[in-house]
Short mmCIF file of C-alpha atoms and ligand atoms in Angstrom, two decimals:
data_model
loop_
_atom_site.label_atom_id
_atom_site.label_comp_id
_atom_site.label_asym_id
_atom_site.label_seq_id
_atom_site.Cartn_x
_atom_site.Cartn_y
_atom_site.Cartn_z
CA UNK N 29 40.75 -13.07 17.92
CA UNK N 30 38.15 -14.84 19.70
CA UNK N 31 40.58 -17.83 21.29
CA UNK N 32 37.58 -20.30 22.15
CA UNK N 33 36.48 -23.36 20.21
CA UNK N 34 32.87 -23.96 19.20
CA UNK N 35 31.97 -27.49 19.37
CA UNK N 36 32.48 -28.60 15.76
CA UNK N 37 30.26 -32.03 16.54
CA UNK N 38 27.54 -30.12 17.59
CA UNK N 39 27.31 -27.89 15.06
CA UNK N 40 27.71 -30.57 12.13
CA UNK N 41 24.56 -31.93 14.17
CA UNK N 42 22.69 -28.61 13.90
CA UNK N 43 23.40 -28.39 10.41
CA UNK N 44 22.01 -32.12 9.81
CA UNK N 45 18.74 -31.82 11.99
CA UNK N 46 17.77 -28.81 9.96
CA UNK N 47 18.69 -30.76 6.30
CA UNK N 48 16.85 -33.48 7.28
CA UNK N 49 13.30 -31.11 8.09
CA UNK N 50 11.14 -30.73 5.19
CA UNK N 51 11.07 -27.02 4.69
CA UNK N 52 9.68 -26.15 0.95
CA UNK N 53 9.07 -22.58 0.42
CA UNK N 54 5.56 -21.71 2.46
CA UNK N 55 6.46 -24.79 4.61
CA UNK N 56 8.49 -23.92 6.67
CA UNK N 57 6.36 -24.92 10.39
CA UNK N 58 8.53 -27.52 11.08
CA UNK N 59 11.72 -26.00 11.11
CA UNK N 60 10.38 -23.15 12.37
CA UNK N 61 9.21 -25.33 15.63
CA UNK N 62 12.67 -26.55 15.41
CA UNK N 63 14.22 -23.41 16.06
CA UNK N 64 11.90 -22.16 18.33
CA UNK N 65 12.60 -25.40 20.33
CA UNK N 66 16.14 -24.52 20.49
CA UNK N 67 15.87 -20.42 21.42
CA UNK N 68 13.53 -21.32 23.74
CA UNK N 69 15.88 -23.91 25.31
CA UNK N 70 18.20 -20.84 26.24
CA UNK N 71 14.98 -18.91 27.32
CA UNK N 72 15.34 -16.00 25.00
CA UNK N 73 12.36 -14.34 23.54
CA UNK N 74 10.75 -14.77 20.71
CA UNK N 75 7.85 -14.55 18.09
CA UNK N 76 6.22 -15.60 14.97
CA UNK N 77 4.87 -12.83 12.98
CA UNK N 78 1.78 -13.00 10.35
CA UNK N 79 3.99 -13.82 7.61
CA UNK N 80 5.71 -16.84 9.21
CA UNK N 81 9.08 -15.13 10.56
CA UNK N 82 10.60 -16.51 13.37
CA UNK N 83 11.75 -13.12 15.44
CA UNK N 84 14.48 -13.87 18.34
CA UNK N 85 15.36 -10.38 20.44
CA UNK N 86 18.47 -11.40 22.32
CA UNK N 87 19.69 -8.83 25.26
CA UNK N 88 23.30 -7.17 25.09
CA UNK N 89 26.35 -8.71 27.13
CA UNK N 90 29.15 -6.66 27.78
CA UNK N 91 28.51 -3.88 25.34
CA UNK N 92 28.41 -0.40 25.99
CA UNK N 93 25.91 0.89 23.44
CA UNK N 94 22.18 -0.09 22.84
CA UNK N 95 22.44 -0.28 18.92
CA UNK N 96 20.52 -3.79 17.42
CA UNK N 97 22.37 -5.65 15.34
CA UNK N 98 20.13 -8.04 13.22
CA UNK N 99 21.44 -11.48 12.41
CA UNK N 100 19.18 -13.22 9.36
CA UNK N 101 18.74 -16.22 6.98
CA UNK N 102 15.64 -17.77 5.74
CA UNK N 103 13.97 -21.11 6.70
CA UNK N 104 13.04 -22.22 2.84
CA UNK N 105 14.42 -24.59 0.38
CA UNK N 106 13.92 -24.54 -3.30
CA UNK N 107 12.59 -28.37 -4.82
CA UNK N 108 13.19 -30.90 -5.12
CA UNK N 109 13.80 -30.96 -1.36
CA UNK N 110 11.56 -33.43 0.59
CA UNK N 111 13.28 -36.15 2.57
CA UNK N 112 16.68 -34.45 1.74
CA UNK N 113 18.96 -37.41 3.25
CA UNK N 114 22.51 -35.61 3.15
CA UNK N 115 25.76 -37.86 2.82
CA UNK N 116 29.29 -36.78 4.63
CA UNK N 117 31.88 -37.65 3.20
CA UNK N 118 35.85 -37.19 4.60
CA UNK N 119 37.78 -34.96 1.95
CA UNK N 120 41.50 -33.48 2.82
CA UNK N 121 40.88 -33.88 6.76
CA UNK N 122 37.46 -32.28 6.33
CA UNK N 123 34.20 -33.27 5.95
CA UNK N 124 32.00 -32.41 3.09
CA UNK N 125 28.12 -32.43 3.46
CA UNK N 126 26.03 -33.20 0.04
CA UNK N 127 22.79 -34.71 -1.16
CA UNK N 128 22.20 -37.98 -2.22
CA UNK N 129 21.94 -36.30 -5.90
CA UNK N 130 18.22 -36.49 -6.01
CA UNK N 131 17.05 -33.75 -4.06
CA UNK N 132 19.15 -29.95 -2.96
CA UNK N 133 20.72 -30.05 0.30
CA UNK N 134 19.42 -27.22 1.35
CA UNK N 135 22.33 -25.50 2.77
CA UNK N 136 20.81 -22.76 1.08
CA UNK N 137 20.32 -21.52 3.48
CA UNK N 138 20.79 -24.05 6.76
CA UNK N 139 24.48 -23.58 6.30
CA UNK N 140 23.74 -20.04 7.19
CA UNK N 141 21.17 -20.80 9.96
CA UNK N 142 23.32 -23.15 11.83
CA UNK N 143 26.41 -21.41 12.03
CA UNK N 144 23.97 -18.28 13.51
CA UNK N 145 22.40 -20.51 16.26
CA UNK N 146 25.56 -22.03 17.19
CA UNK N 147 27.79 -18.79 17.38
CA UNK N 148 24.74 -16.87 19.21
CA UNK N 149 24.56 -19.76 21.82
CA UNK N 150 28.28 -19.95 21.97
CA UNK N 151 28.50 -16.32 22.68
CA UNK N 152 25.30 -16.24 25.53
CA UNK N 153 26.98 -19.62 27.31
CA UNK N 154 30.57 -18.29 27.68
CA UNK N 155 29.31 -14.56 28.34
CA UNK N 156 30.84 -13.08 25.32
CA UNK N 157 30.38 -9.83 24.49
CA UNK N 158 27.88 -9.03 22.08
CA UNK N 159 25.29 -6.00 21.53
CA UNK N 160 21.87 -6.29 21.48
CA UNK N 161 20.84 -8.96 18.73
CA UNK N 162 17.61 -9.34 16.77
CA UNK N 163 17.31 -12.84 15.30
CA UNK N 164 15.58 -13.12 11.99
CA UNK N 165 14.37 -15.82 10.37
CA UNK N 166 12.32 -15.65 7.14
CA UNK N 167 9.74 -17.66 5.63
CA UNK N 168 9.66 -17.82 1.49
CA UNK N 169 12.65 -16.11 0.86
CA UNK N 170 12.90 -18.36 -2.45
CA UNK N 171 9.60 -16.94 -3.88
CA UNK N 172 10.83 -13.19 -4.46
CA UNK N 173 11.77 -12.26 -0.75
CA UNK N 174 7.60 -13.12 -0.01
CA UNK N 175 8.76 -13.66 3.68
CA UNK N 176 10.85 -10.59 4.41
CA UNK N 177 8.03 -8.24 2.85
CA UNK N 178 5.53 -9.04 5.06
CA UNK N 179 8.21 -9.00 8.35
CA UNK N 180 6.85 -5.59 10.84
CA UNK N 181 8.35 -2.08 10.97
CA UNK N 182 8.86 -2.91 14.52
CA UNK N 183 11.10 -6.20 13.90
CA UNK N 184 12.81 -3.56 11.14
CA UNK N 185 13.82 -1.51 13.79
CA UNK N 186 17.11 -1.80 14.33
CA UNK N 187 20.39 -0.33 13.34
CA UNK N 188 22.47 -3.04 10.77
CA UNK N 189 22.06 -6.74 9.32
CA UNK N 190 24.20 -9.31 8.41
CA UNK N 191 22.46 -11.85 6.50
CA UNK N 192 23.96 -15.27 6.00
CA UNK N 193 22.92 -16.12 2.60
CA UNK N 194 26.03 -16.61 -0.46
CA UNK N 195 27.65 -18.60 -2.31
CA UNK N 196 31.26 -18.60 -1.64
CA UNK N 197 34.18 -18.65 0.66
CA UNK N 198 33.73 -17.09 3.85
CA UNK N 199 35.04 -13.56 3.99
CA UNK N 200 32.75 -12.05 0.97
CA UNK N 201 30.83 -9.15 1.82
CA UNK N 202 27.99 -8.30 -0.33
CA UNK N 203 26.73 -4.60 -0.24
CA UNK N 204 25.33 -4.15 -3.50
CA UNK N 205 22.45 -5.93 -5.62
CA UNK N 206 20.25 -5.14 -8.20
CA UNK N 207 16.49 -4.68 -8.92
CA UNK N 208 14.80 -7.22 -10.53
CA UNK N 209 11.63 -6.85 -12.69
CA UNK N 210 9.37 -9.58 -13.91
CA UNK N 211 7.63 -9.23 -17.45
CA UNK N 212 4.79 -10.58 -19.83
CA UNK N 213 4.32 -10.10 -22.78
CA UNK N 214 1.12 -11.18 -24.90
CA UNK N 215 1.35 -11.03 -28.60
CA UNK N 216 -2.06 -11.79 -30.37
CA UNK N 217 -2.72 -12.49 -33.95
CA UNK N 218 -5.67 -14.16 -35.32
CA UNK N 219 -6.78 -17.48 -35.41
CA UNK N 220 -7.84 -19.37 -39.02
CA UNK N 221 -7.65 -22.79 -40.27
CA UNK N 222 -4.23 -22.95 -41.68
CA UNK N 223 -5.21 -24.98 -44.69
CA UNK N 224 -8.17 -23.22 -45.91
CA UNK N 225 -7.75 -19.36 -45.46
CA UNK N 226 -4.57 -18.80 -44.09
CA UNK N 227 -4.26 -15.51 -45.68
CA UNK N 228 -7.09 -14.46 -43.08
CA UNK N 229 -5.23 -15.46 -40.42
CA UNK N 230 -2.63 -13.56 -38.20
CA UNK N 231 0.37 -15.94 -36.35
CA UNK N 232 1.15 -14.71 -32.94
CA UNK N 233 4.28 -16.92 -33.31
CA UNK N 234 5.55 -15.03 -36.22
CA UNK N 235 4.82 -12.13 -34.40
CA UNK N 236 6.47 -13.03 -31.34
CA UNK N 237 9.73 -14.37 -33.11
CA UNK N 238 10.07 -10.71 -34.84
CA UNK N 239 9.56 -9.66 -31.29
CA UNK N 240 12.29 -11.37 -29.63
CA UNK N 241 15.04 -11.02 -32.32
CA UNK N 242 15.36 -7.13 -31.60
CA UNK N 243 14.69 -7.35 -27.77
CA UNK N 244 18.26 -6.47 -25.94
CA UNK N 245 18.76 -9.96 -23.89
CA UNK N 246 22.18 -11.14 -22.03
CA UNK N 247 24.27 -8.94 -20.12
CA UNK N 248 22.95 -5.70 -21.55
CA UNK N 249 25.84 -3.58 -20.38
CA UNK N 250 27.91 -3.49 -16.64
CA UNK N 251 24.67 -2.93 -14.48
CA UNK N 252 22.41 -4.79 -16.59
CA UNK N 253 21.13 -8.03 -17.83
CA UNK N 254 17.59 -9.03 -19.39
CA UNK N 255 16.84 -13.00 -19.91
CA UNK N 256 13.39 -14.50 -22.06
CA UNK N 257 12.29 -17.30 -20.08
CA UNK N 258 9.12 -18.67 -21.01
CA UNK N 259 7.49 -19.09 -24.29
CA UNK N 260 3.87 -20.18 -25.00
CA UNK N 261 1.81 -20.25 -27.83
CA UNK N 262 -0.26 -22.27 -30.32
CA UNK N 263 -2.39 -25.05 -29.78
CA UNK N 264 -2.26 -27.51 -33.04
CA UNK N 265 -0.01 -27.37 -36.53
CA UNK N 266 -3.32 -26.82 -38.45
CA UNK N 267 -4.50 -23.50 -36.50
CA UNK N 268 -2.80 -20.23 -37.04
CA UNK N 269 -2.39 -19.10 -33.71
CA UNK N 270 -4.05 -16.46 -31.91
CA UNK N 271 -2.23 -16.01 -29.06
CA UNK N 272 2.14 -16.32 -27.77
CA UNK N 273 3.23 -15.16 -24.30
CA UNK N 274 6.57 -14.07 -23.75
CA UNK N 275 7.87 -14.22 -20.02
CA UNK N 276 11.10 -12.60 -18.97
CA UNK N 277 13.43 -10.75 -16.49
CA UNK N 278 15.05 -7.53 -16.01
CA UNK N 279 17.74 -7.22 -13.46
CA UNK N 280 19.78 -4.09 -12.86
CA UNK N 281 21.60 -1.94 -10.67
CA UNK N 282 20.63 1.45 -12.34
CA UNK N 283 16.84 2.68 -12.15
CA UNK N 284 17.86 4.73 -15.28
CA UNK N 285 18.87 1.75 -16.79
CA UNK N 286 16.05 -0.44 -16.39
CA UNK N 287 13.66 2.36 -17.38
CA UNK N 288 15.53 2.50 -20.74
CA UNK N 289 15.14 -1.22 -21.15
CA UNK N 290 11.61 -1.02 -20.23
CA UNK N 291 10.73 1.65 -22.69
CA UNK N 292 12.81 -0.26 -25.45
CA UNK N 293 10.75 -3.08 -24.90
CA UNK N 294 7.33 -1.25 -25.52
CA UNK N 295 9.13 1.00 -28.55
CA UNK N 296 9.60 -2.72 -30.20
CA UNK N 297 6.90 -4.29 -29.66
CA UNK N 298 5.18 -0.79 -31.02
CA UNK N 299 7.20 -0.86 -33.98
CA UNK N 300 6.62 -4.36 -34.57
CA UNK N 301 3.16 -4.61 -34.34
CA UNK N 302 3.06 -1.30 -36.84
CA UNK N 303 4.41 -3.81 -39.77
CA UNK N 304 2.21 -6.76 -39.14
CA UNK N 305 -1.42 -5.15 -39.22
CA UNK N 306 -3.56 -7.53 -37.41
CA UNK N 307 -1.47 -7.57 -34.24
CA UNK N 308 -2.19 -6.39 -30.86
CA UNK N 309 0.06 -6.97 -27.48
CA UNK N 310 0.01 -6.26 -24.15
CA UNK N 311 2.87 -5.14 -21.69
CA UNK N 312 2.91 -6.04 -18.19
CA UNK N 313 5.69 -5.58 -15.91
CA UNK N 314 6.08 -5.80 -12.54
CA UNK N 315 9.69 -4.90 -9.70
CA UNK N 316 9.64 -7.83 -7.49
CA UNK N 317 12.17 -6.33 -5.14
CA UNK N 318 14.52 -2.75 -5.73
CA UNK N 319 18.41 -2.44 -5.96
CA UNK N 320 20.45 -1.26 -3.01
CA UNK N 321 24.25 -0.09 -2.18
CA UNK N 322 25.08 -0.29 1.32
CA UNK N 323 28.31 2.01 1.56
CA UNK N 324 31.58 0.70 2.43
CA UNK N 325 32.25 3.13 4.12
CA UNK N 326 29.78 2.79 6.70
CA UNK N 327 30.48 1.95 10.50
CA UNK N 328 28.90 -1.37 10.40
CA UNK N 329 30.14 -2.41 6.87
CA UNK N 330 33.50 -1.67 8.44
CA UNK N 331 33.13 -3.66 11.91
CA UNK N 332 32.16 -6.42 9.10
CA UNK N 333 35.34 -6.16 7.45
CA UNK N 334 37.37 -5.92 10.92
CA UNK N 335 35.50 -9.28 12.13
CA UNK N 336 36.94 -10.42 9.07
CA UNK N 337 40.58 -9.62 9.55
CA UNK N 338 40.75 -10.61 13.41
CA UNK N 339 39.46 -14.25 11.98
CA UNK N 340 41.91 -14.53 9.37
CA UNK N 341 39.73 -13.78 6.30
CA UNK N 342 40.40 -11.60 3.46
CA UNK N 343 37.48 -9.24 2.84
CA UNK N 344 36.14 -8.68 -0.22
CA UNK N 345 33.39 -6.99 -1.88
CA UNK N 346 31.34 -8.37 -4.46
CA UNK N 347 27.96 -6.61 -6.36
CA UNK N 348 25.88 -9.58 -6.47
CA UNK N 349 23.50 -10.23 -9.78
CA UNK N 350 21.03 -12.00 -7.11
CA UNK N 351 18.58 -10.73 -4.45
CA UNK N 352 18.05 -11.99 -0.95
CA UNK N 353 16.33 -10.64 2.32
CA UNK N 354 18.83 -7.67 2.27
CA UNK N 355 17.02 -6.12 -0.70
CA UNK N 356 14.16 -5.88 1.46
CA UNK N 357 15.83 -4.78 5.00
CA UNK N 358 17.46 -1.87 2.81
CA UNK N 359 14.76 -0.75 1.35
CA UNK N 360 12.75 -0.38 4.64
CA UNK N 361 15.94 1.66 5.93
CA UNK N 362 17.89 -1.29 7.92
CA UNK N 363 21.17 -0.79 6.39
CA UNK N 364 23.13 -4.24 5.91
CA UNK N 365 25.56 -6.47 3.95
CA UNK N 366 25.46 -10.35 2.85
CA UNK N 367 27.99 -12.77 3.80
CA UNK N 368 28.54 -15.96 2.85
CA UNK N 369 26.78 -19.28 4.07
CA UNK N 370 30.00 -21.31 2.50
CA UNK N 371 27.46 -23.38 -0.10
CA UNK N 372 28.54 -24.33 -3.24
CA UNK N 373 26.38 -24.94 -6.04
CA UNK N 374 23.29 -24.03 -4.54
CA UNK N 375 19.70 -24.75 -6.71
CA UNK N 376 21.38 -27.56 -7.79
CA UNK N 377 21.58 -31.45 -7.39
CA UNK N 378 25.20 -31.19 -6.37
CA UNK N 379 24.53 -28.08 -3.71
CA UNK N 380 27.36 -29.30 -1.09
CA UNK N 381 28.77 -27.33 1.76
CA UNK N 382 32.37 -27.94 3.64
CA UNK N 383 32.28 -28.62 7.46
CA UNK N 384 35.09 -26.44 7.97
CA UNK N 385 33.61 -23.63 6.11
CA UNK N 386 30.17 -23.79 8.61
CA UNK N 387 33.26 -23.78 11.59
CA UNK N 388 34.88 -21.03 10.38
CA UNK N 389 30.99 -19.23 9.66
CA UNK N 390 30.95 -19.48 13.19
CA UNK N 391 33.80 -17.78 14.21
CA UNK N 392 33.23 -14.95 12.13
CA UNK N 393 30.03 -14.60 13.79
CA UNK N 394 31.53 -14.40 17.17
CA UNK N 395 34.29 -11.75 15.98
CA UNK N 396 31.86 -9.82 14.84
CA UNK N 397 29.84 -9.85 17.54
CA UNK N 398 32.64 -8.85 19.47
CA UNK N 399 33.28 -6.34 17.32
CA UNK N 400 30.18 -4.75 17.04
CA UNK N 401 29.56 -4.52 21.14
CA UNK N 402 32.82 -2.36 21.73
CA UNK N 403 32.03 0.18 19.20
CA UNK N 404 28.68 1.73 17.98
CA UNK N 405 27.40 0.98 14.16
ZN1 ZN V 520 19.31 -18.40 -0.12
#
């Protein structure tokens, strides 16, 4: 149990300096200069790579191996979030940190970021141990993980991650999430006067209704879950239309799975357009990021859940229905786990985060730095 106190002023201030930069999804410059100010304040390396990342390679104090241990969260906001101005309020002896309910607070994901800088610098000024760190911050994270794919094999090269980027109370470990797959679906018909020959005519609506009432949508079964989320179509009451888009998700933890739903997409809309001659569609899909399982077993998804225990937190694992960076860093063979960020709410008008749970982000961080310099990962 790490027995030193991080200044909790300072890193409320953090926190706020970040909020109050503009950082919308392919924005990010400014808080990007930000925390480059503030690494290179403690003269530690650094670099911006082609895609925007902000890479930080920290040296190893006190720590016996030379194994990299990645700590990540990403620089973007999702709108509306220009000119956040966030509110504290006292609550229970604690402070809580919102919006002024007309823009996100963004501690999606500065209540990550924050706690990371402040725990790192903590760690470096009091000569903690800690093993050799790579900093990553990513750029776009909020437009399918854009950021993270375009961050180097060489910045990729290390040996576990721990990205800052939940929901939750402190203490969950994510090591599971699913694919997710993007799809369109055009459904043409015919276009006719609807007054004069509509018996020439074929309605892409109609066609896209029958469509959509045998697609599989919800939570499909345990590792799956499909959603419809745009519809389009038609352009006045007196024209049959010609043309309806359909726009959805897939999202699943099983390839197998998610082929099946795939393929029962394509078998309706085959069977479909077989009883409404006239019809025609086309199918696109398209895997914005792939699933991953991070064992629990392994060495650094155990120091994780020591870190945990020596600051008083009960671990728990959780499959998460979302993505983040992780998808990516797993893929490209950096194994790693999510933990929280302590945000509530986030996406939302009423995304709020708890002082306390940033404070006790922090000392997380420092146990498992500890943690992860005595024993190899
Ligand atoms: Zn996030």
């Amino acid at each position: 149990m790490n027995t030193l106190q991080i200044d909790t002023e300072q890193l409320l201030q953090t926190f706020l300096d970040m909020v109050r930069i503009d950082s919308p999804s392919g924005e990010e410059d400014a808080l990007r200069d930000y925390l480059i100010d503030r690494v290179a304040s403690k003269g530690l390396a650094h670099h911006t790579d082609a895609g925007g990342n902000l890479i930080v390679d920290i040296p190893a104090q006190g720590c016996s191996h030379s194994q990299i241990l990645v700590f990540s969260g990403h620089m973007d906001v999702v709108p509306p979030c220009h000119q956040i101005q966030p509110i504290i309020e006292e609550l229970d002896g604690d402070r809580m940190i919102t919006s002024d309910n007309t823009t996100v607070l963004g501690a999606d994901d500065k209540a990550g970021l924050a706690p990371i800088l402040e725990a790192v610098f903590f760690a470096i000024d009091h000569q903690l141990p800690m093993p050799q760190l790579r900093l990553i911050f990513t750029t776009r994270e909020e437009v399918f993980l854009a950021g993270a794919k375009e961050l180097s094999a060489e910045s990729l090269k290390a040996d576990f991650a721990i990205t800052l980027d939940h929901t939750g109370k402190q203490g969950v470990i994510i090591n599971q999430a699913p694919a997710y797959i993007e799809f369109t679906i055009e459904c043409r018909g015919k276009s006719v006067h609807a007054g004069i020959m509509p018996e020439q005519g074929v309605n892409a609506i109609v066609f896209a209704s029958r469509v959509i009432s045998q697609l599989r949508l919800g939570r499909i079964d345990e590792n799956t879950t499909s959603n419809i989320g745009f519809l389009t179509g038609g352009k006045a009451t007196n024209i049959v239309p010609d043309l309806t888009v359909i726009k959805g998700e897939l999202r699943g933890h099983d390839p197998l799975t998610l082929e099946r739903e795939l393929a029962h997409i394509e078998k309706v809309l085959a069977d479909v357009t077989a009883t409404l001659p006239g019809t025609g569609y086309k199918f696109h899909y398209q895997t914005r990021f792939d699933a991953y399982r991070v064992d629990e077993t392994h060495a650094g998804v155990q120091h994780v859940v020591s870190a945990a225990l020596k600051t008083g937190l009960e671990p728990q694992f959780i499959r998460t229905n979302g993505g983040s960076d992780n998808n990516i860093f797993v893929k490209r063979g950096l194994p790693g786990v999510v933990l929280s960020a302590g945000y509530m709410e986030p996406h939302s008008l009423k995304e709020r985060v708890r002082l306390s749970e940033m404070v006790l982000c922090c000392q997380f961080l420092m146990n498992i730095l500890e943690t992860f310099a005595h024993e190899p990962f």
